[in-house]
Amino acid sequence: MKTVTVSLLAALALSGGTAVAAPKPKAKPVAAAPALASEPVEVQAAALRDAALKSDVAYDFVAQMTTRFGARPAGGEAERKASEWSVEELKKMGFQNVHLQTFPLYGWERGAESIEITAPFPQKLVGTALGGSTAGVADAEAVLFETYQEFLDSKADVTGKIVVILQPMARASNGSGYGRMSGSVRSGGPGVAQKRGAVGFVLRSLGTETDRFAHTGATTWSDGKGIPAMAISTPDAEALRRILKMQGKGEAGPLRLRMASGAKFLGLGQSQNVVADVVGTEKPNEVIVMGGHIDSWDLGTGAIDDASGLGITMAAAKTIIDSGLKPKRTIRVVFWGSEEVSQPEGFGDAGGGKFRDAYRDNLSNFIAAGESDFGAGKVYAISLMPTEDKTFLTKLGNVLYPLAVYIDAKAVPTGGVDSGPLHESGVPAFDLEQDGYDYFDVHHTANDVIERVDPAQMKQNVAAWTATVWMMANTNVTFTRPEIKK
Ligand SMILES: [Zn+2]
């Protein structure tokens, strides 16, 4: 109750209300921001939280990004133009030290592609090539496996055949069903199939819906020496499973597929991170990092993956800039380049790794790093590395509880693809855990468009980031630093 009362007063002050709104009228009547500036950090955080709940900045940013640039494949022209445009926008918004960090990247591009059943029941399927896979035509008998493990365990001769994996992905609010499969069947499946003599590889899309969309995603970089590898939509995988059953009963003959992929390897090009600061007034060397990735798969417009992550973290910082309050520590917003890629073995990291490398000498001053790369749904918990500062946790909890967000003391934050390299180098991660129950209905499909973003949920998300980052930037909190691995 206390939190609500205080936050209402502070929000009034923040929105330009009169000095009457200031809870402690000890000073003479002043403008809104200075009144708030003298309040305790948790009162400020609550006011910022409530301002973020009213802000359309994140949603508008996603609309702009997806409308102006559409899909933004890693290392491509749209990604570069979107990055250059972002630099100008962030400067206009009042960010400081706004700049690009460029780095080399091997490019891959989808070409014309198709997949169809040629026997026993000829028909077209909805499928799409995996990123980093090789072009070619495979016209052959298909061998179906219910699960990836079944394929790995099987002694079946797949020489000259197309391997098809029908395993469905588990739906889980925290997205855990995805990690278990993207790192195994999608990354490794095509290479294993090729080693066993297969001429093509097909997997059921790593998606949780039954809409007829194929979900792309990166497989291990094949350098044009692999076999065609595709994901088919979940309804098409179900159709193949029915055929498998019919074969078992002697009601259908051998299944034949024809897959054609015109994927191209573009050689060595360039990608870039966008970096923007709100410079700290007292301890500018101490840095809180947050961001998302600016590249996207080519099928949709990358609204949920991951223009939303850019919008959410940028809007959190902009809410702070617009309040007139100044953080004591530096808040650094990053639009990481080229998250959605595999690269040749031994080539090195893409955006997240290059960002870490650029700040090697100051990483011991990085207080915490978080990324938003799980759509625009509601935040329900926050996980942090351990801290001695129990007051910080109490205050942060009080600011977040009205948003229906709790502090998840059991979870160990590790960051994602982009902030993970920082974590590996000793920077504490923090994760704002989102409800991703339907995230993989859309992820990496042509259906990843702004219509899948819920503006109200997105505002709650921005509010949670805003309050959390303000609390980190304006206290002396430090977190247990993870072991340095790289
Ligand atoms: Zn992403």
Short mmCIF file of N, CA and C in Angstrom, two decimals, residues 13 17 19 28-36:
data_model
loop_
_atom_site.label_atom_id
_atom_site.label_comp_id
_atom_site.label_asym_id
_atom_site.label_seq_id
_atom_site.Cartn_x
_atom_site.Cartn_y
_atom_site.Cartn_z
N ALA A 13 4.50 14.10 -9.71
CA ALA A 13 5.63 15.03 -9.80
C ALA A 13 6.35 14.88 -11.13
N GLY A 17 3.40 17.61 -12.58
CA GLY A 17 2.40 18.09 -11.64
C GLY A 17 2.97 19.22 -10.77
N ALA A 19 3.97 21.32 -7.24
CA ALA A 19 4.80 20.98 -6.08
C ALA A 19 3.97 20.35 -4.97
N LYS A 28 11.33 24.74 -1.13
CA LYS A 28 10.32 25.61 -1.74
C LYS A 28 9.82 24.94 -3.01
N PRO A 29 8.62 25.30 -3.47
CA PRO A 29 8.06 24.66 -4.67
C PRO A 29 9.04 24.72 -5.84
N VAL A 30 9.28 23.54 -6.44
CA VAL A 30 10.23 23.47 -7.55
C VAL A 30 9.62 22.68 -8.70
N ALA A 31 10.32 22.65 -9.81
CA ALA A 31 9.86 21.88 -10.97
C ALA A 31 9.88 20.39 -10.62
N ALA A 32 9.18 19.61 -11.46
CA ALA A 32 8.94 18.20 -11.15
C ALA A 32 10.21 17.42 -10.89
N ALA A 33 11.15 17.44 -11.84
CA ALA A 33 12.31 16.57 -11.73
C ALA A 33 13.18 16.86 -10.50
N PRO A 34 13.47 18.13 -10.21
CA PRO A 34 14.26 18.40 -9.01
C PRO A 34 13.56 17.87 -7.75
N ALA A 35 12.22 17.97 -7.69
CA ALA A 35 11.50 17.44 -6.52
C ALA A 35 11.77 15.95 -6.39
N LEU A 36 11.73 15.26 -7.48
CA LEU A 36 11.97 13.82 -7.47
C LEU A 36 13.43 13.50 -7.18
#
